[in-house]
């Protein structure tokens, strides 16, 4: 006996996707750099040091005297000699006037006048200590610096952004179907 049979054939539906990927482009331009640094303002004030050295006494100690100083010394020595001579002659005159008092003033005056004074023997340091006079006044330096601010005129650039969105296209590649057949 033949029994009819039902034969079912089905096909599934198939979807196809056509995908176009998105494109993103980002570009960052460099900043426009404009920096300026003005020079600092600097002022300097100086006071010069002063050094004075007086060697007049040291030069006089080694007999290198100036003409002016020699003339002054000779004049002072002459005045002193004149004064001493006047005083000596006045004293001798007084002694001679009083000859009647006894003694021999002529003999004693001759002995005093004829005798040379003894010169002393001593060590002398030339030039003498402290004969060079040194005077020093130090100088000074005053430095003033005034810094200047940086001038910043830098500008930034915005990024360049290009975006193309992606697309998805759906296509039906195969439709679903059902076939029913009776087999007898």
mmCIF file of C-alpha atoms in Angstrom:
data_model
loop_
_atom_site.group_PDB
_atom_site.id
_atom_site.type_symbol
_atom_site.label_atom_id
_atom_site.label_comp_id
_atom_site.label_asym_id
_atom_site.label_seq_id
_atom_site.Cartn_x
_atom_site.Cartn_y
_atom_site.Cartn_z
ATOM 1 C CA UNK A 1 0.000 0.000 0.000
ATOM 2 C CA UNK A 2 1.241 3.281 -0.959
ATOM 3 C CA UNK A 3 0.821 5.947 1.567
ATOM 4 C CA UNK A 4 1.114 9.451 0.292
ATOM 5 C CA UNK A 5 3.951 11.325 1.819
ATOM 6 C CA UNK A 6 4.216 15.013 2.294
ATOM 7 C CA UNK A 7 7.584 16.343 1.300
ATOM 8 C CA UNK A 8 8.449 19.854 2.548
ATOM 9 C CA UNK A 9 11.459 21.723 1.132
ATOM 10 C CA UNK A 10 12.178 25.130 2.583
ATOM 11 C CA UNK A 11 14.927 27.571 1.873
ATOM 12 C CA UNK A 12 15.976 30.173 4.331
ATOM 13 C CA UNK A 13 15.995 33.814 3.530
ATOM 14 C CA UNK A 14 19.479 35.311 3.171
ATOM 15 C CA UNK A 15 20.279 38.934 3.739
ATOM 16 C CA UNK A 16 23.387 40.503 2.238
ATOM 17 C CA UNK A 17 25.016 43.528 3.867
ATOM 18 C CA UNK A 18 27.007 45.932 1.729
ATOM 19 C CA UNK A 19 29.085 47.959 4.264
ATOM 20 C CA UNK A 20 30.957 51.093 3.371
ATOM 21 C CA UNK A 21 33.279 51.901 6.273
ATOM 22 C CA UNK A 22 33.284 55.411 7.747
ATOM 23 C CA UNK A 23 36.289 57.651 6.987
ATOM 24 C CA UNK A 24 37.627 60.033 9.619
ATOM 25 C CA UNK A 25 40.521 62.410 8.901
ATOM 26 C CA UNK A 26 41.952 64.661 11.649
ATOM 27 C CA UNK A 27 44.766 67.093 10.974
ATOM 28 C CA UNK A 28 46.212 69.414 13.609
ATOM 29 C CA UNK A 29 48.033 72.408 12.095
ATOM 30 C CA UNK A 30 50.958 73.736 14.118
ATOM 31 C CA UNK A 31 50.405 76.807 16.241
ATOM 32 C CA UNK A 32 51.638 80.156 14.928
ATOM 33 C CA UNK A 33 54.413 80.838 17.413
ATOM 34 C CA UNK A 34 55.263 84.498 18.034
ATOM 35 C CA UNK A 35 57.339 84.976 21.208
ATOM 36 C CA UNK A 36 59.472 88.020 21.881
ATOM 37 C CA UNK A 37 61.786 88.523 24.827
ATOM 38 C CA UNK A 38 62.880 92.155 25.155
ATOM 39 C CA UNK A 39 66.307 92.669 26.654
ATOM 40 C CA UNK A 40 66.484 93.498 30.334
ATOM 41 C CA UNK A 41 67.294 97.090 31.201
ATOM 42 C CA UNK A 42 70.579 97.155 33.066
ATOM 43 C CA UNK A 43 72.186 100.187 34.649
ATOM 44 C CA UNK A 44 75.566 100.269 36.323
ATOM 45 C CA UNK A 45 76.966 103.059 38.453
ATOM 46 C CA UNK A 46 80.551 102.874 39.570
ATOM 47 C CA UNK A 47 82.596 104.914 41.949
ATOM 48 C CA UNK A 48 86.267 104.729 41.091
ATOM 49 C CA UNK A 49 88.634 103.636 43.845
ATOM 50 C CA UNK A 50 91.238 106.204 44.809
ATOM 51 C CA UNK A 51 94.799 105.381 45.801
ATOM 52 C CA UNK A 52 97.221 108.080 46.833
ATOM 53 C CA UNK A 53 100.839 107.395 47.727
ATOM 54 C CA UNK A 54 102.911 110.183 49.264
ATOM 55 C CA UNK A 55 106.634 109.392 48.959
ATOM 56 C CA UNK A 56 107.899 112.900 49.652
ATOM 57 C CA UNK A 57 109.361 111.999 53.075
ATOM 58 C CA UNK A 58 110.892 108.742 51.786
ATOM 59 C CA UNK A 59 112.532 110.604 48.906
ATOM 60 C CA UNK A 60 113.821 113.217 51.347
ATOM 61 C CA UNK A 61 115.327 110.442 53.508
ATOM 62 C CA UNK A 62 117.472 109.254 50.596
ATOM 63 C CA UNK A 63 118.329 112.849 49.647
ATOM 64 C CA UNK A 64 116.091 113.095 46.567
ATOM 65 C CA UNK A 65 114.389 116.266 47.733
ATOM 66 C CA UNK A 66 112.521 118.678 45.554
ATOM 67 C CA UNK A 67 114.016 122.095 44.840
ATOM 68 C CA UNK A 68 111.298 123.800 46.850
ATOM 69 C CA UNK A 69 111.988 121.608 49.876
ATOM 70 C CA UNK A 70 115.781 122.150 49.620
ATOM 71 C CA UNK A 71 115.291 125.929 49.490
ATOM 72 C CA UNK A 72 112.955 125.794 52.528
ATOM 73 C CA UNK A 73 115.487 123.674 54.491
ATOM 74 C CA UNK A 74 118.433 125.908 53.532
ATOM 75 C CA UNK A 75 116.443 129.019 54.496
ATOM 76 C CA UNK A 76 115.456 127.489 57.865
ATOM 77 C CA UNK A 77 119.050 126.361 58.459
ATOM 78 C CA UNK A 78 120.296 129.861 57.576
ATOM 79 C CA UNK A 79 117.813 131.526 59.949
ATOM 80 C CA UNK A 80 118.813 129.078 62.692
ATOM 81 C CA UNK A 81 122.517 129.726 62.047
ATOM 82 C CA UNK A 82 122.020 133.489 62.097
ATOM 83 C CA UNK A 83 120.076 133.275 65.351
ATOM 84 C CA UNK A 84 122.717 131.033 66.942
ATOM 85 C CA UNK A 85 125.509 133.329 65.672
ATOM 86 C CA UNK A 86 123.826 136.444 67.052
ATOM 87 C CA UNK A 87 123.255 134.719 70.399
ATOM 88 C CA UNK A 88 126.875 133.463 70.529
ATOM 89 C CA UNK A 89 128.346 136.850 69.630
ATOM 90 C CA UNK A 90 126.105 138.575 72.174
ATOM 91 C CA UNK A 91 127.241 136.143 74.881
ATOM 92 C CA UNK A 92 130.908 136.502 73.893
ATOM 93 C CA UNK A 93 130.549 140.296 73.854
ATOM 94 C CA UNK A 94 129.052 140.213 77.322
ATOM 95 C CA UNK A 95 131.952 138.020 78.542
ATOM 96 C CA UNK A 96 134.492 140.409 77.019
ATOM 97 C CA UNK A 97 132.808 143.397 78.609
ATOM 98 C CA UNK A 98 133.175 141.746 82.006
ATOM 99 C CA UNK A 99 136.878 140.986 81.573
ATOM 100 C CA UNK A 100 137.579 142.866 84.750
ATOM 101 C CA UNK A 101 135.829 140.168 86.759
ATOM 102 C CA UNK A 102 138.737 137.849 86.227
ATOM 103 C CA UNK A 103 139.320 134.830 84.110
ATOM 104 C CA UNK A 104 140.462 134.722 80.565
ATOM 105 C CA UNK A 105 137.406 134.967 78.307
ATOM 106 C CA UNK A 106 139.496 135.117 75.139
ATOM 107 C CA UNK A 107 141.110 131.758 75.871
ATOM 108 C CA UNK A 108 137.814 130.008 76.706
ATOM 109 C CA UNK A 109 136.104 131.488 73.616
ATOM 110 C CA UNK A 110 138.961 130.308 71.397
ATOM 111 C CA UNK A 111 138.694 126.792 72.832
ATOM 112 C CA UNK A 112 134.914 126.679 72.235
ATOM 113 C CA UNK A 113 135.158 128.009 68.704
ATOM 114 C CA UNK A 114 138.077 125.815 67.652
ATOM 115 C CA UNK A 115 136.673 122.511 68.845
ATOM 116 C CA UNK A 116 134.561 120.472 66.398
ATOM 117 C CA UNK A 117 131.572 118.657 67.893
ATOM 118 C CA UNK A 118 131.758 114.893 67.886
ATOM 119 C CA UNK A 119 129.478 113.188 65.417
ATOM 120 C CA UNK A 120 127.625 110.206 66.750
ATOM 121 C CA UNK A 121 127.906 106.758 65.254
ATOM 122 C CA UNK A 122 124.454 105.245 64.785
ATOM 123 C CA UNK A 123 122.532 102.985 62.461
ATOM 124 C CA UNK A 124 120.000 104.789 60.360
ATOM 125 C CA UNK A 125 117.341 103.040 58.303
ATOM 126 C CA UNK A 126 116.708 104.707 54.982
ATOM 127 C CA UNK A 127 113.934 105.489 54.254
ATOM 128 C CA UNK A 128 112.540 105.831 57.766
ATOM 129 C CA UNK A 129 109.599 103.768 58.933
ATOM 130 C CA UNK A 130 106.265 105.330 58.009
ATOM 131 C CA UNK A 131 107.796 107.749 55.511
ATOM 132 C CA UNK A 132 105.580 106.423 52.702
ATOM 133 C CA UNK A 133 101.978 107.432 53.315
ATOM 134 C CA UNK A 134 99.346 105.331 51.549
ATOM 135 C CA UNK A 135 95.686 106.296 51.456
ATOM 136 C CA UNK A 136 93.143 104.040 49.749
ATOM 137 C CA UNK A 137 89.433 104.647 49.324
ATOM 138 C CA UNK A 138 87.663 101.646 47.766
ATOM 139 C CA UNK A 139 85.268 102.119 44.897
ATOM 140 C CA UNK A 140 81.804 100.669 44.561
ATOM 141 C CA UNK A 141 79.616 99.181 41.846
ATOM 142 C CA UNK A 142 75.828 99.515 41.886
ATOM 143 C CA UNK A 143 74.089 97.258 39.352
ATOM 144 C CA UNK A 144 70.352 97.591 38.714
ATOM 145 C CA UNK A 145 68.593 95.093 36.437
ATOM 146 C CA UNK A 146 64.968 95.507 35.381
ATOM 147 C CA UNK A 147 63.666 92.380 33.617
ATOM 148 C CA UNK A 148 61.158 92.781 30.792
ATOM 149 C CA UNK A 149 58.037 90.648 30.352
ATOM 150 C CA UNK A 150 57.765 88.138 27.518
ATOM 151 C CA UNK A 151 55.522 89.267 24.655
ATOM 152 C CA UNK A 152 53.476 86.214 23.665
ATOM 153 C CA UNK A 153 51.373 86.626 20.505
ATOM 154 C CA UNK A 154 51.059 82.909 19.824
ATOM 155 C CA UNK A 155 47.835 81.762 18.152
ATOM 156 C CA UNK A 156 46.511 78.229 18.072
ATOM 157 C CA UNK A 157 44.886 76.652 15.014
ATOM 158 C CA UNK A 158 41.781 74.528 15.289
ATOM 159 C CA UNK A 159 42.051 70.919 14.129
ATOM 160 C CA UNK A 160 40.816 70.102 10.626
ATOM 161 C CA UNK A 161 38.281 67.303 10.985
ATOM 162 C CA UNK A 162 36.714 65.539 7.989
ATOM 163 C CA UNK A 163 34.268 62.724 8.670
ATOM 164 C CA UNK A 164 32.433 60.686 6.113
ATOM 165 C CA UNK A 165 29.887 58.459 7.825
ATOM 166 C CA UNK A 166 29.737 54.813 6.889
ATOM 167 C CA UNK A 167 26.792 53.275 5.014
ATOM 168 C CA UNK A 168 25.195 49.932 5.362
ATOM 169 C CA UNK A 169 23.055 48.707 2.447
ATOM 170 C CA UNK A 170 20.889 45.713 3.121
ATOM 171 C CA UNK A 171 19.996 43.489 0.180
ATOM 172 C CA UNK A 172 17.891 40.398 0.086
ATOM 173 C CA UNK A 173 20.115 37.828 -1.542
ATOM 174 C CA UNK A 174 17.711 34.923 -1.264
ATOM 175 C CA UNK A 175 14.048 34.963 -0.390
ATOM 176 C CA UNK A 176 12.654 32.316 1.822
ATOM 177 C CA UNK A 177 10.533 29.715 0.141
ATOM 178 C CA UNK A 178 8.573 26.613 1.059
ATOM 179 C CA UNK A 179 7.749 23.820 -1.391
ATOM 180 C CA UNK A 180 5.249 21.223 -0.508
ATOM 181 C CA UNK A 181 5.117 18.081 -2.573
ATOM 182 C CA UNK A 182 2.956 14.982 -2.228
ATOM 183 C CA UNK A 183 4.675 11.851 -3.097
ATOM 184 C CA UNK A 184 2.320 9.121 -4.014
#
